[in-house]
Coordinates of C-alpha atoms in Angstrom, one line a residue:
Chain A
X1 CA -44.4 -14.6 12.6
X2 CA -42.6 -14.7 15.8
X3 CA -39.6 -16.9 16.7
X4 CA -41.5 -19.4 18.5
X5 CA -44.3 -20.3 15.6
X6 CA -41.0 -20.2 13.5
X7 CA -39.4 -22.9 15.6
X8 CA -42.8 -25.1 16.1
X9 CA -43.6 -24.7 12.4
X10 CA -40.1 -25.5 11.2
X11 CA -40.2 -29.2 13.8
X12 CA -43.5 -30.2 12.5
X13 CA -42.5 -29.8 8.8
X14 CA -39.1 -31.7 10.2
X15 CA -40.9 -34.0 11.8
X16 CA -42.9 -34.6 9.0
X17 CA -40.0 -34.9 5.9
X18 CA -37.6 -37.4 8.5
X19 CA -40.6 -40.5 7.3
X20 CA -41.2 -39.2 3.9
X21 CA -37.7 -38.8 3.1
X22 CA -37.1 -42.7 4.4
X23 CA -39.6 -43.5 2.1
X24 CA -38.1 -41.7 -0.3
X25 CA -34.7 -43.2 0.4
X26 CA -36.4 -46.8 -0.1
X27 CA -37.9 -45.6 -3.1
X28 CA -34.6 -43.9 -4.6
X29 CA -32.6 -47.1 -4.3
X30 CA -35.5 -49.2 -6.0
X31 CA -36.0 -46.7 -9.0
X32 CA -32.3 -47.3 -10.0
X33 CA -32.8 -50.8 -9.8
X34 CA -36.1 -50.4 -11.8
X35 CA -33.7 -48.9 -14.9
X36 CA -30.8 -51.4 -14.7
X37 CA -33.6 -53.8 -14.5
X38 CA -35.0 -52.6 -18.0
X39 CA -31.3 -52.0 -19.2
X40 CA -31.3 -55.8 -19.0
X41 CA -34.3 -56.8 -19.9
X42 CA -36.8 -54.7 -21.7
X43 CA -39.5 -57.2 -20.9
X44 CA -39.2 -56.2 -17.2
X45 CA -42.7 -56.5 -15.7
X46 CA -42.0 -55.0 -12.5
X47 CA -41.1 -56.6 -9.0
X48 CA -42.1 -59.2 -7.4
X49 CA -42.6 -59.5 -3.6
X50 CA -43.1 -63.2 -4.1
X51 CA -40.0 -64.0 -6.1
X52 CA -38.3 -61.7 -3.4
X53 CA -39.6 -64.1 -0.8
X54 CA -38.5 -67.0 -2.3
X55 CA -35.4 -65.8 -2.6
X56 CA -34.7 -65.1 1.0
X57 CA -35.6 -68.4 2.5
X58 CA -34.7 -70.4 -0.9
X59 CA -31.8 -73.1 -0.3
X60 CA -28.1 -72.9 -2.1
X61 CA -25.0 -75.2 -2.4
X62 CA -23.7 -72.9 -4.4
X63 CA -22.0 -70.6 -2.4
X64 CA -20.3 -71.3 1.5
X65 CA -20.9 -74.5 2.8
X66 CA -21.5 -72.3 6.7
X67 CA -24.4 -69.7 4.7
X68 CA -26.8 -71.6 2.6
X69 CA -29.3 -68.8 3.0
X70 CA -30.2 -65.7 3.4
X71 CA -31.8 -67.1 6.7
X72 CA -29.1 -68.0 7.4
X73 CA -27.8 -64.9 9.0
X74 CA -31.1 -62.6 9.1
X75 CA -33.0 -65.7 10.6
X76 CA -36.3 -67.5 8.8
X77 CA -38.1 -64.1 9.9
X78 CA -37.3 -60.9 9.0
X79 CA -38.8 -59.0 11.6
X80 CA -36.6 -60.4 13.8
X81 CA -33.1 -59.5 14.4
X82 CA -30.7 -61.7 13.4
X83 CA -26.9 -62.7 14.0
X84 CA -23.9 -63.4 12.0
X85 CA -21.6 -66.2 12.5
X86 CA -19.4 -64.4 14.9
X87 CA -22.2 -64.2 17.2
X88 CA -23.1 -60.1 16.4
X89 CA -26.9 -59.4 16.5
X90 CA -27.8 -57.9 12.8
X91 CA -30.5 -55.2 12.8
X92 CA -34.1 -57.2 11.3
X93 CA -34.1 -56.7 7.5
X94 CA -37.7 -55.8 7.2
X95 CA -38.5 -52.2 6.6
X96 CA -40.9 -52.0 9.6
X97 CA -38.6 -53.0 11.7
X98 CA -35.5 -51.3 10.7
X99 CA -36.6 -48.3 8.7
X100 CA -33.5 -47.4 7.2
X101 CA -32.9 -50.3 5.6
X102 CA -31.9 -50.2 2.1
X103 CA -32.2 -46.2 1.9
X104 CA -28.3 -46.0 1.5
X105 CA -27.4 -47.2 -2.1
X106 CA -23.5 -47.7 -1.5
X107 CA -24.6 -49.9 1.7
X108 CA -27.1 -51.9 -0.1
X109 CA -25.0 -52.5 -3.0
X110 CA -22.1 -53.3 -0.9
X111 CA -24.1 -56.2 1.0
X112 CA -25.6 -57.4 -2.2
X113 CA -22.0 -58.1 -3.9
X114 CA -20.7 -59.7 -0.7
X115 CA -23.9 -62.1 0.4
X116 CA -24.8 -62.6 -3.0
X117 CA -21.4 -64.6 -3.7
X118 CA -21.3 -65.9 -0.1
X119 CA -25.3 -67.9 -0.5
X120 CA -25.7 -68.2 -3.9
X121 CA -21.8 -67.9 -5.4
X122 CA -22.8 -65.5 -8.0
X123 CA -23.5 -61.5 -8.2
X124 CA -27.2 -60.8 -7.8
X125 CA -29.3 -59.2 -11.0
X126 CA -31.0 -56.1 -10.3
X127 CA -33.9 -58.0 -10.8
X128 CA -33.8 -60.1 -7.7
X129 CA -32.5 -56.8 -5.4
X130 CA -35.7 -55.2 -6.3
X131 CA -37.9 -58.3 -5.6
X132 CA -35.6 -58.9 -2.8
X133 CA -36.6 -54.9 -1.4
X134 CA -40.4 -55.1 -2.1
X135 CA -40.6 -58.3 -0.5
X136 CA -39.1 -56.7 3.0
X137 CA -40.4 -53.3 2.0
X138 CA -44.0 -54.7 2.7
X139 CA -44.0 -56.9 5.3
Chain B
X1 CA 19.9 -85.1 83.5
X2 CA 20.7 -82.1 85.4
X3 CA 18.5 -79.3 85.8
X4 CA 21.3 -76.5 85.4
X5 CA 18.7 -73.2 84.9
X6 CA 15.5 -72.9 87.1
X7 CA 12.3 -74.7 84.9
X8 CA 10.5 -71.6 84.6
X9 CA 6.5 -72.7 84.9
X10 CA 6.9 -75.6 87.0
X11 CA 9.7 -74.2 89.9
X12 CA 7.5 -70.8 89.8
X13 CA 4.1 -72.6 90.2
X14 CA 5.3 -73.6 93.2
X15 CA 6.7 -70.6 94.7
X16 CA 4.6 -67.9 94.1
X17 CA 1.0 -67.2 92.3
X18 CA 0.7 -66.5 88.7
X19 CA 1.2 -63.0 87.6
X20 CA 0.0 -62.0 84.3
X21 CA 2.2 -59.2 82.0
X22 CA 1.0 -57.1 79.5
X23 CA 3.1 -57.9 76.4
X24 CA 2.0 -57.4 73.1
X25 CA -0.1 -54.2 72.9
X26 CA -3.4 -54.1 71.3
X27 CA -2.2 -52.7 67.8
X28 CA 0.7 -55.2 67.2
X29 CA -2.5 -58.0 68.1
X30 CA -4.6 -56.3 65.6
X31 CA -2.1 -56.3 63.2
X32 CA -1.4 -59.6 63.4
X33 CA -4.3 -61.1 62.8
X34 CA -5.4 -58.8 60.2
X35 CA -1.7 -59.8 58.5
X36 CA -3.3 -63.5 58.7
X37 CA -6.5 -62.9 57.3
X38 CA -5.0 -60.6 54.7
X39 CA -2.2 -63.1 53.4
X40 CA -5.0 -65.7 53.5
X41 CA -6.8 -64.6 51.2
X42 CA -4.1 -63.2 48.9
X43 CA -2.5 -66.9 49.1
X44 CA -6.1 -68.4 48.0
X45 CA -6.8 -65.8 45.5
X46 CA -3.2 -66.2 44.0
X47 CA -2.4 -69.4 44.0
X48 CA -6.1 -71.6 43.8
X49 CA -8.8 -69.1 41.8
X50 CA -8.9 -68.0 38.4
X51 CA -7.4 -64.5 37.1
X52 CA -11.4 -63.5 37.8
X53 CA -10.4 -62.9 41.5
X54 CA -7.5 -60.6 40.7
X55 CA -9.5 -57.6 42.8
X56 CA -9.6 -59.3 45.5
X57 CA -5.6 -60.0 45.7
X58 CA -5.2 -56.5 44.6
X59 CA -7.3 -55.3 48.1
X60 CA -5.8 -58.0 50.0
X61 CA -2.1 -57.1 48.8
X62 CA -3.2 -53.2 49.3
X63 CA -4.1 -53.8 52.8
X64 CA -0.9 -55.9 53.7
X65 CA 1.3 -53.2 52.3
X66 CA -0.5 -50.7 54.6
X67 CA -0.4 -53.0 57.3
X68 CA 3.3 -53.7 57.0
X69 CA 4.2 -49.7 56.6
X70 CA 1.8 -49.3 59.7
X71 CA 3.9 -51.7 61.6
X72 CA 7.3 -50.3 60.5
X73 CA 5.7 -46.8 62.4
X74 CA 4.7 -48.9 65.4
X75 CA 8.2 -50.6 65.5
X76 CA 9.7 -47.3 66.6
X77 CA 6.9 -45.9 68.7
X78 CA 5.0 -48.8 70.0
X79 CA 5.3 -49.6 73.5
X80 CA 8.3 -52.4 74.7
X81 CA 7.5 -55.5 72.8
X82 CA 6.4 -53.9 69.8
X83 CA 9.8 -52.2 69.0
X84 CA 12.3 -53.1 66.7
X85 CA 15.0 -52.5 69.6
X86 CA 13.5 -54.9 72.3
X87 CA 14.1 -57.6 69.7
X88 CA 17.2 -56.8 67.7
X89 CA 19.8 -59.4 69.4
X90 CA 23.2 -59.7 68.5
X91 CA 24.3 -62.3 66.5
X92 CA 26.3 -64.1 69.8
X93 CA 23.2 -63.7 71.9
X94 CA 21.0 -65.8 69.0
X95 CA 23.3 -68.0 68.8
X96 CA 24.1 -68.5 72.7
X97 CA 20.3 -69.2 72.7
X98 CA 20.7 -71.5 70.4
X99 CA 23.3 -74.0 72.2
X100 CA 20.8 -73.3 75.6
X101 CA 17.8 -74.2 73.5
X102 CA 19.6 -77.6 72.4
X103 CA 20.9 -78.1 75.7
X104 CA 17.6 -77.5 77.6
X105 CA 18.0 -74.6 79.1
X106 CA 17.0 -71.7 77.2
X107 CA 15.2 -69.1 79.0
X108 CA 12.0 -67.4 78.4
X109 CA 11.7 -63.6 76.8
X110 CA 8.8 -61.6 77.7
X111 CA 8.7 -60.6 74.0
X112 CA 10.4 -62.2 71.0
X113 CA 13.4 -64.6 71.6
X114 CA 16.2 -64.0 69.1
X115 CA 15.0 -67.1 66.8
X116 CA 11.3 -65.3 67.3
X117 CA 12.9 -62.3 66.4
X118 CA 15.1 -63.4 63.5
X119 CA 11.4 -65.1 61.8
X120 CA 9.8 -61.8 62.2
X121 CA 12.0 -59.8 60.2
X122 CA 12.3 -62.3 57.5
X123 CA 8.8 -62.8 57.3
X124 CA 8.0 -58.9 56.7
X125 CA 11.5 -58.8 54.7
X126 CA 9.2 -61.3 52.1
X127 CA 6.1 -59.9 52.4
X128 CA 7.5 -56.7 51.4
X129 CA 9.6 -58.1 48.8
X130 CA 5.9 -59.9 47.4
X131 CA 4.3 -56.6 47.9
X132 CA 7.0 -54.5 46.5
X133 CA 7.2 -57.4 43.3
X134 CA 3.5 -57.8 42.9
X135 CA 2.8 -53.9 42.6
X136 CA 5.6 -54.0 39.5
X137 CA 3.9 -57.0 38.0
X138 CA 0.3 -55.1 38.1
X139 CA 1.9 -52.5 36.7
X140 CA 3.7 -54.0 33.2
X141 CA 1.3 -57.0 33.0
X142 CA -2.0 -55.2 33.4
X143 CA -1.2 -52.0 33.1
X144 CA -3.0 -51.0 36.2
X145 CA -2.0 -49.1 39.4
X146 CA 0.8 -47.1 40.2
X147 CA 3.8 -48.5 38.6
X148 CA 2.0 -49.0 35.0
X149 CA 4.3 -46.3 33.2
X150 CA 7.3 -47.6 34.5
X151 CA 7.1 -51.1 33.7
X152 CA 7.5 -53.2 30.6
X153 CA 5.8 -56.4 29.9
X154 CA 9.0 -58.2 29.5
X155 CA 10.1 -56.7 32.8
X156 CA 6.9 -57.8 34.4
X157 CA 7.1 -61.4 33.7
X158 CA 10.7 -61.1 35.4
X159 CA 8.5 -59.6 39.0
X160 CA 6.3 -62.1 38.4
X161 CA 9.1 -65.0 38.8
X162 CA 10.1 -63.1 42.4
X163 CA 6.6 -62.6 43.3
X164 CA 6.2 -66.3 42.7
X165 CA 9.3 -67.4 44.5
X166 CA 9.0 -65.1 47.6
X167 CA 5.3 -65.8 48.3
X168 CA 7.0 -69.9 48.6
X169 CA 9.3 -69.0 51.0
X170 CA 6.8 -66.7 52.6
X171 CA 4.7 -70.0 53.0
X172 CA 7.8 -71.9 54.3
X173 CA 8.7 -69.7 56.6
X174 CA 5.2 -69.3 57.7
X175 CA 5.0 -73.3 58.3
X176 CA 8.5 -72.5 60.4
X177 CA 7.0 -69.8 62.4
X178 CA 3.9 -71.9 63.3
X179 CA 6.5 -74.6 63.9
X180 CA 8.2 -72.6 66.4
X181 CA 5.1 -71.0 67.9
X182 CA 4.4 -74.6 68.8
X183 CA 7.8 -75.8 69.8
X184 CA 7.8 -72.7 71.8
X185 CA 4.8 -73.3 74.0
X186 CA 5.4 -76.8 74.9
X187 CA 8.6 -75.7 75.9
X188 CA 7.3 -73.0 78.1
X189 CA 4.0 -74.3 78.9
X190 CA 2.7 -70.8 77.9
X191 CA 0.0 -71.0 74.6
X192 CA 1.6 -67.8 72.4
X193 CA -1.5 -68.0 70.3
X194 CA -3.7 -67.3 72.9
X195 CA -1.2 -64.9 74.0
X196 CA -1.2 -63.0 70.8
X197 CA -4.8 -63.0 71.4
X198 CA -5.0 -61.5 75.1
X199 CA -1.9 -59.8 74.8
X200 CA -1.0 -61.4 78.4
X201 CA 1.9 -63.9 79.1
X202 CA 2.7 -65.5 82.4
X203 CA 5.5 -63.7 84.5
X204 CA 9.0 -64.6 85.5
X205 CA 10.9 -63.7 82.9
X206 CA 14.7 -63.7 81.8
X207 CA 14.7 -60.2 81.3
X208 CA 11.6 -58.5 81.9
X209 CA 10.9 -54.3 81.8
X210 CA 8.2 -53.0 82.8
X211 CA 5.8 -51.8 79.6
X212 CA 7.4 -48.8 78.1
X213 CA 4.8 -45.5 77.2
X214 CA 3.9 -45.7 73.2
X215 CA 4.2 -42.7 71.8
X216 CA 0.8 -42.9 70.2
X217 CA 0.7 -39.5 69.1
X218 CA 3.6 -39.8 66.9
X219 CA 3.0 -42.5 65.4
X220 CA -0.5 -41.5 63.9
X221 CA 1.0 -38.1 63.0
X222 CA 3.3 -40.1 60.9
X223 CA 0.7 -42.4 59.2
X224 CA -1.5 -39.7 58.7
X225 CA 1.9 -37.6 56.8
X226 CA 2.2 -41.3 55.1
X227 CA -0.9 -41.8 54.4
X228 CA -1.4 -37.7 52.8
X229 CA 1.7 -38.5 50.5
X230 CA 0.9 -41.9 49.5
X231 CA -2.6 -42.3 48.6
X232 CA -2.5 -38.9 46.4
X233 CA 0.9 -40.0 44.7
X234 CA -0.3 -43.4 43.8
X235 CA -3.9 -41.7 42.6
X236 CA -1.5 -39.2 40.5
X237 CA 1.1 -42.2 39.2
X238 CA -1.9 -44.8 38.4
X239 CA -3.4 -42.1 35.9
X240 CA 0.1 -41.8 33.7
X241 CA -0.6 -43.6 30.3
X242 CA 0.5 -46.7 30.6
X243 CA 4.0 -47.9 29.0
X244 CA 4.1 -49.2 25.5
X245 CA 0.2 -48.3 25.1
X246 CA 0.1 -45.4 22.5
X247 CA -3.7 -44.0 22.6
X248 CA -5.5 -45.4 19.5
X249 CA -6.5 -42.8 17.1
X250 CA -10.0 -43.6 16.2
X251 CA -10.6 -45.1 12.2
X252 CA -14.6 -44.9 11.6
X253 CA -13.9 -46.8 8.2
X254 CA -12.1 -49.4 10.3
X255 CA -14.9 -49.3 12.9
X256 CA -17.7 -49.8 10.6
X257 CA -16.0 -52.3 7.7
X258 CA -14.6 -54.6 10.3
X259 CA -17.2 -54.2 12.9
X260 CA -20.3 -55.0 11.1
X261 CA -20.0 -58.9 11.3
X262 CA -18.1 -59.1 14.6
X263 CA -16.7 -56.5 16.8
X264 CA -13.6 -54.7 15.1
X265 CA -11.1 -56.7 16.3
X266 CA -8.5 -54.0 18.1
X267 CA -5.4 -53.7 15.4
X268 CA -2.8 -55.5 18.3
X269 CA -4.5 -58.4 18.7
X270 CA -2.5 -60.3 15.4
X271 CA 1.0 -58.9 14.3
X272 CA 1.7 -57.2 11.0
X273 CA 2.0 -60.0 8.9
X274 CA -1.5 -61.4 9.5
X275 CA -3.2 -58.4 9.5
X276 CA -1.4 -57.9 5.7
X277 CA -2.4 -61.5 4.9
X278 CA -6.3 -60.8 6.1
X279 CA -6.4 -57.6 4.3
X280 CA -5.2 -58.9 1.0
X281 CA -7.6 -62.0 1.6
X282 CA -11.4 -60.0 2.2
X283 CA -13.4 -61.4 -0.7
X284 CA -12.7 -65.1 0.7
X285 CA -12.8 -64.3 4.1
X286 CA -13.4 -67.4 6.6
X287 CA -16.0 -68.4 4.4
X288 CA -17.5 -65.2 3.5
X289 CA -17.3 -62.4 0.9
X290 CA -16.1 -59.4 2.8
X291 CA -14.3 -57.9 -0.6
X292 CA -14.0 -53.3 0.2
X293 CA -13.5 -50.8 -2.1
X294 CA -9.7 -49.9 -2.7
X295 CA -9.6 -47.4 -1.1
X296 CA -11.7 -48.3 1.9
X297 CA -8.7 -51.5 2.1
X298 CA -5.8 -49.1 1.8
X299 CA -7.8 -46.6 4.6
X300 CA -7.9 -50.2 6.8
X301 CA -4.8 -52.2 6.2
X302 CA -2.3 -49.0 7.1
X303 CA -4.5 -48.6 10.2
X304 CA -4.2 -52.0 11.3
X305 CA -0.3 -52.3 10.3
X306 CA 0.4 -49.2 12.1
X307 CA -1.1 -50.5 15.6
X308 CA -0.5 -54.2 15.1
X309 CA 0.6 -56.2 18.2
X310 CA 4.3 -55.4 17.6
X311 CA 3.5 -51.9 18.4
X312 CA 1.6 -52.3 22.0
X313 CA 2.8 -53.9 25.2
X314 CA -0.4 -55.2 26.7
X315 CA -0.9 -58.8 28.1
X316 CA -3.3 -59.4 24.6
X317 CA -0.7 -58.0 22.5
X318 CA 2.5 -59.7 23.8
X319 CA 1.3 -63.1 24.1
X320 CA -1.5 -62.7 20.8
X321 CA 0.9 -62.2 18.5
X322 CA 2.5 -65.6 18.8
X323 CA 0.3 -66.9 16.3
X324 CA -0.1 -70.6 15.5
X325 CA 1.9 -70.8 12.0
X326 CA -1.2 -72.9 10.5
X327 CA -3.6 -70.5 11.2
X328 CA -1.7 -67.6 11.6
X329 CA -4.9 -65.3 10.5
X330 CA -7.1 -66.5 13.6
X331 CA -6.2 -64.8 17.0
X332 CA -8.8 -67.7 18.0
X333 CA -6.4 -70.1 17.1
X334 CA -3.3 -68.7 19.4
X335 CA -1.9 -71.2 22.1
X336 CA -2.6 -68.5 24.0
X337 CA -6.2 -67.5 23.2
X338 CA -7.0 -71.8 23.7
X339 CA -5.4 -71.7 26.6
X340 CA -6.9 -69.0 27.9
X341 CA -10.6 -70.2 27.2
X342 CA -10.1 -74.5 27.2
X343 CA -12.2 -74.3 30.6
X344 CA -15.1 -72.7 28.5
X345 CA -17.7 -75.2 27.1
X346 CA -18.5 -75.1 23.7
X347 CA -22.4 -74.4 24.4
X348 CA -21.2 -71.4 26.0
X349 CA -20.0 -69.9 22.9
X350 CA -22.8 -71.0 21.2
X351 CA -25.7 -69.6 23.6
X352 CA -28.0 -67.0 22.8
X353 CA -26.2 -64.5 24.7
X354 CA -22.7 -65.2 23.5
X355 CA -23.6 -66.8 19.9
X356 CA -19.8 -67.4 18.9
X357 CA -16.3 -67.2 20.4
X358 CA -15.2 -64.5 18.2
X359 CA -17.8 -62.4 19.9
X360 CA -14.8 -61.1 22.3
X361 CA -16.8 -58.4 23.7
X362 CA -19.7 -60.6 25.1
X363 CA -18.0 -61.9 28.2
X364 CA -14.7 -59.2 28.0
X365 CA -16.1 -55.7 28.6
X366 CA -13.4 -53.8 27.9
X367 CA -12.6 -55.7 24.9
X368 CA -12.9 -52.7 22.3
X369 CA -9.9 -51.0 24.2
X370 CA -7.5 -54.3 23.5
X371 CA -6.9 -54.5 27.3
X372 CA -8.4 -57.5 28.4
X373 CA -8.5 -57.1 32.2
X374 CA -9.3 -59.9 34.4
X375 CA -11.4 -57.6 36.7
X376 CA -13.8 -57.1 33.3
X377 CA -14.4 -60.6 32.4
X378 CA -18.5 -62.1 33.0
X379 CA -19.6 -64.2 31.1
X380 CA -23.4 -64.1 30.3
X381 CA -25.6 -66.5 31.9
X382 CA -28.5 -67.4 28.8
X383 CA -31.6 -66.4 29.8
X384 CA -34.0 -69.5 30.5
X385 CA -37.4 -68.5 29.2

């Protein structure tokens, strides 16, 4: 082959892999939830976009008086961008939107532990991340 | 009374027609009343409008220094009025025109009479001295134009004290040379405004000399030499780092950590001790969980130690890092920061554009750099849809 079909075919199969490996990313992060998810509970039926939902608009007095919700900060939809309250715009959470959301496990699990404790005043379960991720990962 | 010196206007009248004199020579008029407008709008921008206006005193300062330096050329090659020498007096004749002035018999000069003469050097003496001041306070305060290397904060604030003072006397001695100008032309019956406007005074002087030649040449060959010294040498001087403002090294765990729920608030913005007090405070952190890693705090905390506020000497830095002993985490809370921004409504904070007051950068475009410079300051209008 000559240099240039090297360099077309090599972009299209780039082109290709950089929404397939997102995916993939999406996919990665959820899997290891899926096993911590059956560590603690070998019942585990699978996740729930539903429970996921209720979980982002649900209501807490738990945690900061300022953050009751998820909503709170990533607004009642998340298609939309939202902002924090310092006034910076954050990136919408669903996956349409933002595709790179929750394809970087240190990142997601980073934001989990910290709004976690700030809305509801508790850690998260793996559970409710992965309900959590399918619910934005099909909107 | 007795009439002891002829009564210039009214005995001439009489005698012979009007002549007219050249006296003041079309650049000294320009310069005049370019001097007026200029210091006009320097004494508005200065003393009434917010620090928002600060370019505009910076251009109308910049054109009063060139205008003075231009006139200092034109006082030594102008033509006879507009020379230094045709109104230098000795100190017995100022004050022999003193006692005739009080005794009613003063006579008239064709170009500045030695009071005249005495205002017009103390009025450039203080508008150099404002000029001269005011360049050292841009300098140390803001960090901007030619003196910024040289000049400390500290040092700055002691400028701005003789800036202040000399541009009140500037104005008192204005109100005395518009005093005089007045006094002057009832006196002689002769309007000196209009005259600085036409140039032309009425003959029949005390001592008069016919208008001597400018050399015109010579002095545009020197403001041009000036002018090819001055305006590179400031050019080169203005882009010296600034004094006391180390270039910040660039900390992308700093940038992202801190920056992902407000703008990363530049390290000398609080002092040491708060910065310390923040960083060992994250996972309750106004309200919110902002807990890092160890070594991700460790990374942070010598980063923002090591640039705090004691370590720069910009405006934010000096006055920032008086913090209010209650709140000493909350550069929101400084007396400085409140009374800075107690003219900005709540609702502004809170529109859409803004959304809160810690969002620095939203009305302060050059907010990430920690400078804070009047001349960057907008605030976003919210969009009415």
């Amino acid at each position: 082959m000559s240099l240039k079909a090297w360099i077309v075919t090599g972009a299209f199969i780039g082109g290709l892999a950089v929404p397939v490996l997102a995916a993939a990313g999406q996919d990665a992060v959820l899997a290891q939830y899926k096993t911590q998810a059956i560590a603690a509970d070998p019942a585990f039926a699978g996740f729930s976009a539903k429970r996921g939902a209720e979980l982002y608009k649900s209501s807490n007095s738990a945690g900061g008086p300022d953050t009751p919700s998820c909503s709170s900060c990533h607004t009642a939809s998340p298609l939309k961008a939202g902002m924090t309250r310092a006034g910076k715009a954050i990136e919408p959470m669903a996956v349409s939107a933002s595709p790179s959301r929750f394809t970087d496990i240190a990142k997601t699990e980073k934001w989990f532990g910290r709004n976690c404790k700030t809305v509801l005043g508790r850690a998260c379960s793996a559970q409710e991340k992965g309900d959590f991720i399918t619910y934005l990962s099909g909107l | 009374m007795d009439v002891v010196g002829p009564r210039y206007e009214s005995d001439l009248i009489h005698t012979r027609p009007t002549r007219f004199l050249k006296v003041w020579d079309l650049p000294v008029r320009v310069f005049h009343w370019l001097l007026v407008t200029s210091i006009a709008v320097a004494s508005v921008t200065g003393w009434l409008l917010p620090a928002s206006w600060l370019q505009i005193h910076l251009i109308a300062g910049t054109v009063i220094g060139c205008l003075v330096l231009w006139r200092i050329v034109w006082g030594f090659t102008g033509t006879r009025y507009s020379r230094f020498r045709s109104f230098i007096f000795s100190a017995r004749s100022t004050v022999t025109h003193l006692k005739d002035l009080m005794e009613g018999k003063a006579q008239r000069e064709a170009g500045h009479n030695p009071l005249g003469a005495l205002m017009v050097f103390a009025l450039l003496g203080s508008i150099n001295a404002i000029v001269l001041t005011g360049v050292a306070v841009l300098g140390g305060q803001f960090k901007q134009g030619p003196l910024k290397a040289f000049v400390s904060f500290a040092g700055a604030m002691n400028y701005r004290e003789i800036h202040s003072v000399a541009a009140v006397v500037l104005l008192v001695l204005v109100g005395g040379h518009l005093a005089g100008v007045i006094f002057e032309s009832w006196r002689t019956r002769e309007n000196l405004a209009t005259a600085m406007v036409t140039g032309m005074k009425s003959d029949g002087f005390a001592h008069e000399a016919p208008m001597a030649q400018s050399r015109t040449g010579v002095a545009v060959s020197v403001s041009a030499l000036l002018a090819v010294l001055l305006i590179p040498g400031a050019y080169a001087l203005t882009s010296l780092s600034p004094f006391g403002i180390a270039a910040l090294p660039r900390n992308a765990t700093w940038e992202t950590e801190c920056g992902s729920c407000h703008m990363a608030f530049h390290p000398s913005l609080l002092p040491v001790k708060s910065w310390a007090a923040i960083m060992s405070g994250l996972s309750q952190h106004f309200g919110e969980d902002a807990s890092l890693d160890a070594a991700a705090k460790k990374e942070i905390t010598d980063y923002l130690v090591s640039h705090s506020a004691e370590s720069w000497d910009s405006m934010a830095a000096n006055r920032l890092r008086d913090v209010d002993p209650a709140r000493p985490l909350e550069i929101t809370a400084t007396r400085f920061w409140l009374h800075m921004h107690n003219d900005i409504a709540p609702a502004v904070f809170s529109s859409k554009a803004i959304g809160a007051k810690q969002n620095c950068s939203a009305c302060h475009q050059d907010a990430a750099s920690g400078m804070f410079a009047p001349q960057e300051i907008s605030i976003p209008q919210e969009k009415t849809e």
